[in-house]
Amino acid sequence: FAGGPAIIHAGGREALAWIIEAGYIHVLFCGNALAAHDMEASLYGTSLGYNLGIGRSVPHGHEHHLRTINRVRALGSIQQAVKSGIITEGIMAACVRQGVQMVLAGTIRDDGPLPDVITDSVIAQETMRAAIPGVELALLVASTLHAVATGNLLPASAPTVCVDINPAVPTKLSDRGSFQAVGLVMDSSSFLWELARELGWKG
């Protein structure tokens, strides 16, 4: 599974966490943002200061993601943040509890970054490539960067589904050689909720 922070903004966090807890995801490719916003939601109920419950920005909410990153940096890792009880729910917590391999690839725009982020792009790509063998289905959701990066590493034999609200993303993926990819132009949250329900989620 490769995903972007729009999953959090759009409201797909709970569904994705359930899919992970249920054992359907074995490897997660993402960046600093998905992890930071997910843990911000766990600590503050916000994503980039936007309250996910009431649907609007909150006072001083713009500080939340940096406070989250610094809190995790002080603990040393996402795993330690979960094991210490600071992060109790969400995508990162589900990954730690289920032993899901997380590859967090950094970019030049990252805040922080979180201590788990691989800031050397070559090493990040090598780590992603090492996690590819055995992948039977790739879901690329709400991230142009990680969709294309993952598509470049996948063998043509790996069934691939690319979900994005922007129709240019599955097109770009296909143009770069991932001819096996099926594109779904839709909201990432709607996709994840429907997928989770088909798999047995009662949320």
Coordinates of N, CA and C in Angstrom, one line a residue:
F1 N 0.8 -1.2 0.0 CA 0.0 0.0 0.0 C 0.9 1.2 0.0
A2 N 0.6 2.2 -0.9 CA 1.3 3.4 -1.0 C 0.3 4.5 -0.8
G3 N 0.5 5.5 0.1 CA -0.6 6.5 0.3 C 0.0 7.8 0.6
G4 N -0.9 8.8 0.4 CA -0.5 10.2 0.7 C -1.3 10.8 1.8
P5 N -1.0 12.0 2.3 CA -1.7 12.7 3.4 C -3.1 13.0 3.1
A6 N -3.5 13.1 1.9 CA -4.9 13.4 1.6 C -5.9 12.3 2.2
I7 N -5.3 11.1 2.4 CA -6.1 10.1 3.1 C -6.6 10.6 4.4
I8 N -5.8 11.3 5.1 CA -6.1 11.9 6.5 C -7.1 13.0 6.3
H9 N -6.8 14.0 5.4 CA -7.6 15.1 5.2 C -9.0 14.7 4.8
A10 N -9.1 13.7 3.9 CA -10.4 13.3 3.3 C -11.3 12.5 4.2
G11 N -10.7 11.9 5.3 CA -11.4 11.1 6.3 C -11.3 9.6 6.1
G12 N -10.3 9.2 5.4 CA -10.1 7.8 5.2 C -9.2 7.1 6.2
R13 N -8.8 7.8 7.2 CA -7.9 7.3 8.2 C -8.4 6.1 9.0
E14 N -9.6 6.2 9.5 CA -10.2 5.1 10.3 C -10.3 3.8 9.5
A15 N -10.8 4.0 8.2 CA -11.0 2.8 7.4 C -9.6 2.1 7.1
L16 N -8.6 2.9 6.7 CA -7.3 2.4 6.4 C -6.7 1.7 7.6
A17 N -6.9 2.3 8.8 CA -6.4 1.7 10.0 C -7.0 0.3 10.3
W18 N -8.3 0.2 10.0 CA -9.0 -1.1 10.2 C -8.5 -2.1 9.2
I19 N -8.3 -1.7 7.9 CA -7.7 -2.6 6.9 C -6.4 -3.2 7.3
I20 N -5.6 -2.3 7.9 CA -4.2 -2.7 8.4 C -4.4 -3.7 9.6
E21 N -5.2 -3.3 10.6 CA -5.5 -4.1 11.8 C -6.0 -5.5 11.4
A22 N -6.8 -5.6 10.3 CA -7.4 -6.8 9.9 C -6.4 -7.7 9.1
G23 N -5.2 -7.2 8.9 CA -4.1 -8.0 8.3 C -4.1 -8.0 6.8
Y24 N -4.7 -7.1 6.1 CA -4.7 -7.0 4.7 C -3.6 -6.3 4.1
I25 N -2.9 -5.5 4.8 CA -1.7 -4.7 4.3 C -0.4 -5.2 5.0
H26 N 0.6 -5.5 4.2 CA 1.8 -6.0 4.8 C 3.0 -5.0 4.6
V27 N 2.9 -4.1 3.7 CA 4.0 -3.1 3.5 C 3.3 -1.7 3.3
L28 N 3.8 -0.7 3.9 CA 3.3 0.7 3.7 C 4.4 1.6 3.2
F29 N 4.2 2.1 2.0 CA 5.1 3.2 1.5 C 4.4 4.5 1.7
C30 N 5.0 5.5 2.3 CA 4.5 6.8 2.4 C 5.6 7.8 2.6
G31 N 5.2 9.0 2.9 CA 6.2 10.0 3.2 C 6.0 10.6 4.6
N32 N 6.8 11.6 4.9 CA 6.7 12.2 6.3 C 5.3 12.7 6.5
A33 N 4.6 13.2 5.5 CA 3.3 13.9 5.7 C 2.2 12.9 6.2
L34 N 2.0 11.8 5.6 CA 1.0 10.9 6.0 C 1.2 10.5 7.4
A35 N 2.4 10.1 7.8 CA 2.7 9.7 9.2 C 2.5 10.8 10.1
A36 N 2.9 12.0 9.8 CA 2.8 13.2 10.7 C 1.3 13.6 10.9
H37 N 0.6 13.6 9.8 CA -0.8 14.0 9.9 C -1.7 12.9 10.6
D38 N -1.3 11.7 10.4 CA -2.0 10.6 11.1 C -1.8 10.7 12.6
M39 N -0.6 10.9 13.0 CA -0.3 11.0 14.5 C -0.8 12.4 15.0
E40 N -0.9 13.4 14.2 CA -1.5 14.7 14.6 C -3.0 14.4 14.9
A41 N -3.6 13.6 14.1 CA -5.0 13.3 14.3 C -5.2 12.5 15.6
S42 N -4.3 11.7 15.9 CA -4.3 10.9 17.1 C -4.2 11.8 18.3
L43 N -3.3 12.7 18.3 CA -3.0 13.6 19.4 C -4.0 14.7 19.6
Y44 N -4.3 15.4 18.4 CA -5.1 16.6 18.5 C -6.5 16.5 17.8
G45 N -6.7 15.5 17.1 CA -8.0 15.4 16.3 C -8.0 16.3 15.1
T46 N -6.8 16.7 14.7 CA -6.7 17.6 13.5 C -5.7 17.0 12.5
S47 N -5.8 17.6 11.3 CA -4.9 17.3 10.2 C -4.4 18.6 9.6
L48 N -3.2 19.0 9.8 CA -2.7 20.3 9.5 C -3.5 21.4 10.1
G49 N -4.0 21.2 11.3 CA -4.8 22.2 12.0 C -6.2 22.2 11.7
Y50 N -6.7 21.3 10.8 CA -8.1 21.2 10.4 C -8.8 20.2 11.2
N51 N -9.7 20.6 12.0 CA -10.4 19.6 12.9 C -11.2 18.6 12.0
L52 N -10.9 17.3 12.2 CA -11.5 16.3 11.3 C -13.0 16.0 11.8
G53 N -13.3 16.4 13.0 CA -14.7 16.2 13.5 C -15.7 17.2 13.1
I54 N -15.2 18.5 13.2 CA -16.2 19.6 12.9 C -16.0 20.2 11.6
G55 N -14.9 19.9 10.9 CA -14.7 20.3 9.5 C -14.2 21.8 9.4
R56 N -13.5 22.3 10.3 CA -12.9 23.6 10.2 C -11.6 23.8 11.0
S57 N -10.9 24.8 10.6 CA -9.6 25.1 11.3 C -9.8 25.4 12.7
V58 N -8.9 25.1 13.6 CA -9.0 25.5 15.0 C -7.9 26.4 15.4
P59 N -8.1 27.2 16.5 CA -7.1 28.2 16.9 C -5.8 27.5 17.2
H60 N -4.7 28.0 16.7 CA -3.3 27.5 16.8 C -3.1 26.1 16.2
G61 N -4.1 25.7 15.4 CA -4.0 24.4 14.8 C -2.8 24.2 13.9
H62 N -2.3 25.4 13.3 CA -1.2 25.3 12.4 C 0.1 24.8 13.1
E63 N 0.1 24.8 14.5 CA 1.2 24.3 15.2 C 1.2 22.8 15.4
H64 N 0.0 22.2 15.2 CA -0.2 20.8 15.7 C 0.8 19.8 15.0
H65 N 1.0 20.0 13.7 CA 1.8 18.9 13.0 C 3.3 19.0 13.5
L66 N 3.8 20.3 13.7 CA 5.1 20.4 14.2 C 5.3 19.9 15.6
R67 N 4.3 20.2 16.5 CA 4.3 19.7 17.8 C 4.3 18.1 17.9
T68 N 3.5 17.6 16.9 CA 3.5 16.1 16.8 C 4.8 15.6 16.4
I69 N 5.4 16.2 15.4 CA 6.7 15.7 14.9 C 7.8 15.8 16.0
N70 N 7.8 16.9 16.7 CA 8.8 17.1 17.8 C 8.6 16.1 18.9
R71 N 7.3 15.8 19.2 CA 7.0 14.9 20.3 C 7.6 13.5 19.9
V72 N 7.4 13.1 18.7 CA 7.8 11.8 18.3 C 9.4 11.8 18.2
R73 N 9.9 12.9 17.7 CA 11.4 13.0 17.6 C 12.0 12.8 19.0
A74 N 11.4 13.4 20.0 CA 11.9 13.3 21.4 C 11.9 11.9 21.9
L75 N 10.9 11.1 21.4 CA 10.9 9.7 21.8 C 11.8 8.8 21.0
G76 N 12.2 9.2 19.8 CA 13.1 8.5 19.0 C 12.6 7.7 17.8
S77 N 11.3 7.4 17.8 CA 10.7 6.7 16.7 C 9.2 6.6 16.8
I78 N 8.6 6.3 15.7 CA 7.1 6.1 15.7 C 6.8 4.9 16.5
Q79 N 7.6 3.8 16.4 CA 7.3 2.6 17.2 C 7.3 2.9 18.7
Q80 N 8.3 3.7 19.1 CA 8.4 4.1 20.5 C 7.2 4.9 21.0
A81 N 6.7 5.8 20.1 CA 5.6 6.6 20.4 C 4.3 5.8 20.6
V82 N 4.2 4.7 19.8 CA 3.1 3.8 20.0 C 3.2 3.0 21.2
K83 N 4.4 2.4 21.4 CA 4.6 1.5 22.6 C 4.6 2.3 23.9
S84 N 4.9 3.6 23.9 CA 4.8 4.4 25.1 C 3.4 4.8 25.4
G85 N 2.5 4.6 24.5 CA 1.1 5.0 24.7 C 0.8 6.4 24.3
I86 N 1.7 7.1 23.7 CA 1.5 8.5 23.2 C 0.5 8.5 22.0
I87 N 0.8 7.6 21.1 CA 0.0 7.4 19.9 C -0.8 6.1 20.1
T88 N -2.1 6.2 20.2 CA -2.9 5.0 20.6 C -3.8 4.5 19.5
E89 N -4.0 5.2 18.4 CA -4.9 4.8 17.4 C -4.4 5.4 16.0
G90 N -5.0 4.9 15.0 CA -4.7 5.4 13.7 C -3.8 4.5 12.8
I91 N -3.3 5.0 11.7 CA -2.6 4.2 10.7 C -1.2 3.7 11.3
M92 N -0.5 4.7 11.9 CA 0.9 4.3 12.4 C 0.8 3.3 13.5
A93 N -0.2 3.5 14.4 CA -0.4 2.6 15.5 C -0.8 1.2 15.0
A94 N -1.6 1.2 14.0 CA -2.0 -0.1 13.5 C -0.8 -0.8 12.8
C95 N 0.0 -0.1 12.1 CA 1.2 -0.7 11.5 C 2.1 -1.3 12.5
V96 N 2.4 -0.5 13.6 CA 3.3 -1.0 14.7 C 2.7 -2.2 15.3
R97 N 1.4 -2.2 15.7 CA 0.8 -3.4 16.3 C 0.8 -4.6 15.5
Q98 N 0.6 -4.4 14.1 CA 0.5 -5.6 13.2 C 1.9 -5.9 12.6
G99 N 2.9 -5.2 13.0 CA 4.3 -5.5 12.4 C 4.4 -5.2 10.9
V100 N 3.6 -4.3 10.4 CA 3.7 -3.9 9.0 C 4.9 -3.1 8.8
Q101 N 5.7 -3.5 7.7 CA 6.9 -2.7 7.4 C 6.5 -1.4 6.8
M102 N 7.1 -0.3 7.4 CA 6.8 1.0 6.9 C 8.1 1.6 6.3
V103 N 7.9 2.1 5.1 CA 9.1 2.8 4.4 C 8.6 4.2 4.2
L104 N 9.2 5.1 5.0 CA 8.9 6.5 4.9 C 10.0 7.2 4.1
A105 N 9.7 7.6 2.9 CA 10.7 8.3 2.0 C 10.5 9.8 2.1
G106 N 11.6 10.4 2.4 CA 11.6 11.9 2.6 C 11.7 12.7 1.3
T107 N 11.3 13.9 1.4 CA 11.4 14.9 0.3 C 12.0 16.2 0.8
I108 N 12.3 17.1 -0.1 CA 13.0 18.3 0.3 C 12.1 19.3 1.1
R109 N 10.8 19.1 1.0 CA 9.8 20.0 1.6 C 9.4 19.5 3.0
D110 N 9.9 18.4 3.5 CA 9.4 17.8 4.8 C 9.7 18.7 6.0
D111 N 8.7 18.8 6.9 CA 8.9 19.4 8.2 C 9.5 18.4 9.1
G112 N 10.4 18.7 9.9 CA 11.0 17.8 10.8 C 12.3 17.3 10.3
P113 N 12.3 16.1 9.7 CA 11.2 15.2 9.5 C 11.1 14.3 10.7
L114 N 10.2 13.4 10.7 CA 10.1 12.3 11.7 C 11.3 11.5 11.7
P115 N 11.7 10.9 12.8 CA 13.0 10.1 12.9 C 13.0 8.9 12.0
D116 N 11.9 8.4 11.6 CA 11.8 7.2 10.8 C 12.0 7.5 9.3
V117 N 11.9 8.7 8.9 CA 12.0 9.1 7.5 C 13.4 8.9 7.0
I118 N 13.4 8.2 5.8 CA 14.7 8.0 5.1 C 15.0 9.2 4.2
T119 N 15.9 10.1 4.6 CA 16.1 11.3 3.9 C 17.0 11.2 2.7
D120 N 17.7 10.1 2.5 CA 18.5 9.9 1.3 C 17.6 9.2 0.3
S121 N 17.3 9.8 -0.8 CA 16.3 9.3 -1.8 C 16.8 8.0 -2.4
V122 N 18.1 7.8 -2.6 CA 18.6 6.6 -3.2 C 18.4 5.4 -2.2
I123 N 18.7 5.6 -0.9 CA 18.5 4.6 0.1 C 17.0 4.3 0.3
A124 N 16.2 5.4 0.2 CA 14.7 5.2 0.3 C 14.2 4.3 -0.8
Q125 N 14.7 4.5 -2.1 CA 14.3 3.7 -3.2 C 14.8 2.3 -3.1
E126 N 16.0 2.1 -2.6 CA 16.5 0.8 -2.4 C 15.7 0.0 -1.3
T127 N 15.3 0.7 -0.3 CA 14.5 0.1 0.8 C 13.1 -0.3 0.2
M128 N 12.5 0.6 -0.6 CA 11.3 0.2 -1.2 C 11.4 -1.0 -2.1
R129 N 12.5 -1.0 -2.9 CA 12.7 -2.1 -3.9 C 12.8 -3.4 -3.1
A130 N 13.5 -3.4 -2.0 CA 13.7 -4.6 -1.2 C 12.4 -5.2 -0.7
A131 N 11.4 -4.3 -0.5 CA 10.1 -4.7 0.1 C 9.1 -5.2 -1.0
I132 N 9.5 -5.1 -2.3 CA 8.6 -5.4 -3.4 C 8.4 -6.9 -3.6
P133 N 9.4 -7.7 -3.5 CA 9.2 -9.2 -3.8 C 8.1 -9.7 -2.9
G134 N 7.2 -10.5 -3.5 CA 6.1 -11.1 -2.8 C 4.9 -10.3 -2.8
V135 N 4.9 -9.0 -3.3 CA 3.7 -8.2 -3.4 C 2.7 -8.8 -4.4
E136 N 1.5 -9.1 -3.9 CA 0.5 -9.7 -4.8 C -0.5 -8.7 -5.3
L137 N -0.6 -7.6 -4.7 CA -1.5 -6.5 -5.1 C -1.0 -5.2 -4.5
A138 N -0.9 -4.2 -5.4 CA -0.5 -2.9 -5.0 C -1.6 -1.9 -5.0
L139 N -1.9 -1.2 -3.9 CA -2.9 -0.2 -3.9 C -2.1 1.2 -3.7
L140 N -2.3 2.1 -4.7 CA -1.6 3.3 -4.7 C -2.7 4.4 -4.5
V141 N -2.8 5.0 -3.3 CA -3.9 5.9 -3.0 C -3.5 7.3 -2.6
A142 N -4.0 8.3 -3.4 CA -3.8 9.7 -3.0 C -2.4 10.2 -2.9
S143 N -1.5 9.8 -3.8 CA -0.2 10.3 -3.8 C 0.5 10.1 -5.1
T144 N 0.6 11.2 -5.9 CA 1.3 11.1 -7.2 C 2.7 10.6 -7.0
L145 N 3.4 11.2 -6.1 CA 4.8 10.9 -5.9 C 5.0 9.4 -5.6
H146 N 4.3 8.9 -4.6 CA 4.5 7.5 -4.2 C 3.9 6.5 -5.2
A147 N 2.8 7.0 -5.9 CA 2.2 6.1 -6.9 C 3.2 5.8 -8.0
V148 N 3.8 6.9 -8.5 CA 4.8 6.8 -9.6 C 6.1 6.1 -9.1
A149 N 6.5 6.4 -7.9 CA 7.7 5.8 -7.4 C 7.5 4.3 -7.2
T150 N 6.4 3.9 -6.7 CA 6.1 2.5 -6.5 C 5.9 1.8 -7.8
G151 N 5.2 2.4 -8.8 CA 5.0 1.9 -10.1 C 6.2 1.6 -10.8
N152 N 7.2 2.4 -10.6 CA 8.5 2.2 -11.3 C 9.3 1.0 -10.7
L153 N 8.9 0.6 -9.5 CA 9.6 -0.6 -8.9 C 8.8 -1.9 -9.1
L154 N 7.5 -1.8 -9.3 CA 6.7 -3.0 -9.4 C 6.9 -3.8 -10.7
P155 N 6.9 -5.1 -10.6 CA 7.0 -5.9 -11.8 C 5.6 -5.8 -12.5
A156 N 5.6 -6.0 -13.8 CA 4.3 -6.0 -14.6 C 3.3 -7.0 -14.2
S157 N 3.8 -8.1 -13.5 CA 2.9 -9.1 -13.1 C 2.1 -8.8 -11.8
A158 N 2.5 -7.7 -11.2 CA 1.8 -7.3 -9.9 C 0.5 -6.5 -10.2
P159 N -0.6 -7.0 -9.9 CA -1.9 -6.2 -10.1 C -1.8 -4.9 -9.3
T160 N -2.2 -3.8 -10.0 CA -2.0 -2.5 -9.4 C -3.2 -1.7 -9.6
V161 N -3.7 -1.0 -8.5 CA -4.8 -0.1 -8.5 C -4.4 1.2 -8.0
C162 N -4.6 2.2 -8.8 CA -4.3 3.6 -8.5 C -5.5 4.4 -8.3
V163 N -5.7 5.0 -7.1 CA -6.9 5.7 -6.7 C -6.5 7.2 -6.4
D164 N -7.1 8.1 -7.2 CA -6.8 9.5 -6.9 C -7.9 10.4 -7.4
I165 N -8.2 11.5 -6.8 CA -9.2 12.4 -7.2 C -8.8 13.1 -8.5
N166 N -7.5 13.2 -8.7 CA -6.9 13.9 -9.9 C -6.8 12.8 -11.0
P167 N -7.5 13.0 -12.1 CA -7.4 12.0 -13.2 C -6.0 12.0 -13.8
A168 N -5.2 13.0 -13.6 CA -3.8 13.0 -14.2 C -2.9 12.0 -13.6
V169 N -3.2 11.5 -12.3 CA -2.3 10.6 -11.6 C -2.3 9.2 -12.2
P170 N -3.5 8.6 -12.4 CA -3.4 7.3 -13.1 C -2.9 7.3 -14.5
T171 N -3.2 8.5 -15.2 CA -2.7 8.7 -16.5 C -1.1 8.7 -16.5
K172 N -0.6 9.5 -15.6 CA 0.9 9.6 -15.5 C 1.5 8.3 -15.1
L173 N 0.9 7.5 -14.3 CA 1.4 6.2 -13.9 C 1.4 5.3 -15.1
S174 N 0.4 5.3 -15.9 CA 0.3 4.5 -17.1 C 1.3 5.0 -18.2
D175 N 1.5 6.3 -18.3 CA 2.4 6.8 -19.3 C 3.9 6.5 -18.9
R176 N 4.1 6.2 -17.7 CA 5.5 5.9 -17.3 C 5.8 4.4 -17.3
G177 N 4.8 3.6 -17.9 CA 5.1 2.2 -18.1 C 4.4 1.2 -17.3
S178 N 3.6 1.7 -16.3 CA 2.8 0.7 -15.4 C 1.5 0.4 -16.1
F179 N 1.6 -0.3 -17.2 CA 0.5 -0.6 -18.1 C -0.6 -1.5 -17.4
Q180 N -0.1 -2.2 -16.3 CA -1.0 -3.1 -15.7 C -1.9 -2.4 -14.7
A181 N -1.6 -1.1 -14.4 CA -2.4 -0.3 -13.4 C -3.8 0.0 -13.8
V182 N -4.7 -0.3 -12.9 CA -6.1 0.1 -13.1 C -6.3 1.4 -12.4
G183 N -6.8 2.5 -13.1 CA -7.0 3.8 -12.4 C -8.5 4.0 -12.0
L184 N -8.6 4.5 -10.8 CA -10.0 4.9 -10.3 C -9.9 6.3 -9.9
V185 N -10.7 7.1 -10.6 CA -10.7 8.6 -10.3 C -11.8 8.8 -9.3
M186 N -11.4 8.9 -8.0 CA -12.5 9.1 -7.0 C -11.8 9.5 -5.7
D187 N -12.6 9.9 -4.8 CA -12.1 10.4 -3.5 C -11.5 9.2 -2.7
S188 N -10.3 9.4 -2.1 CA -9.6 8.3 -1.5 C -10.4 7.8 -0.3
S189 N -11.0 8.7 0.5 CA -11.8 8.3 1.6 C -12.9 7.4 1.2
S190 N -13.7 7.7 0.2 CA -14.8 6.9 -0.3 C -14.3 5.5 -0.7
F191 N -13.2 5.5 -1.4 CA -12.6 4.2 -1.8 C -12.3 3.3 -0.6
L192 N -11.6 3.9 0.4 CA -11.1 3.1 1.5 C -12.3 2.7 2.4
W193 N -13.3 3.5 2.6 CA -14.5 3.1 3.3 C -15.2 2.0 2.6
E194 N -15.4 2.1 1.3 CA -16.1 1.0 0.6 C -15.3 -0.3 0.6
L195 N -13.9 -0.2 0.5 CA -13.1 -1.4 0.5 C -13.2 -2.0 1.9
A196 N -13.1 -1.2 2.9 CA -13.1 -1.8 4.3 C -14.4 -2.5 4.6
R197 N -15.5 -1.9 4.1 CA -16.8 -2.5 4.3 C -17.0 -3.8 3.6
E198 N -16.4 -3.9 2.3 CA -16.4 -5.1 1.6 C -15.6 -6.2 2.3
L199 N -14.6 -5.8 3.0 CA -13.8 -6.7 3.7 C -14.3 -7.1 5.1
G200 N -15.4 -6.5 5.5 CA -16.1 -6.9 6.8 C -16.1 -5.8 7.9
W201 N -15.6 -4.6 7.6 CA -15.7 -3.5 8.6 C -17.1 -3.1 8.8
K202 N -17.4 -2.8 10.1 CA -18.8 -2.4 10.4 C -18.8 -0.9 10.7
G203 N -17.8 -0.2 10.4 CA -17.7 1.2 10.7 C -18.6 2.1 9.8

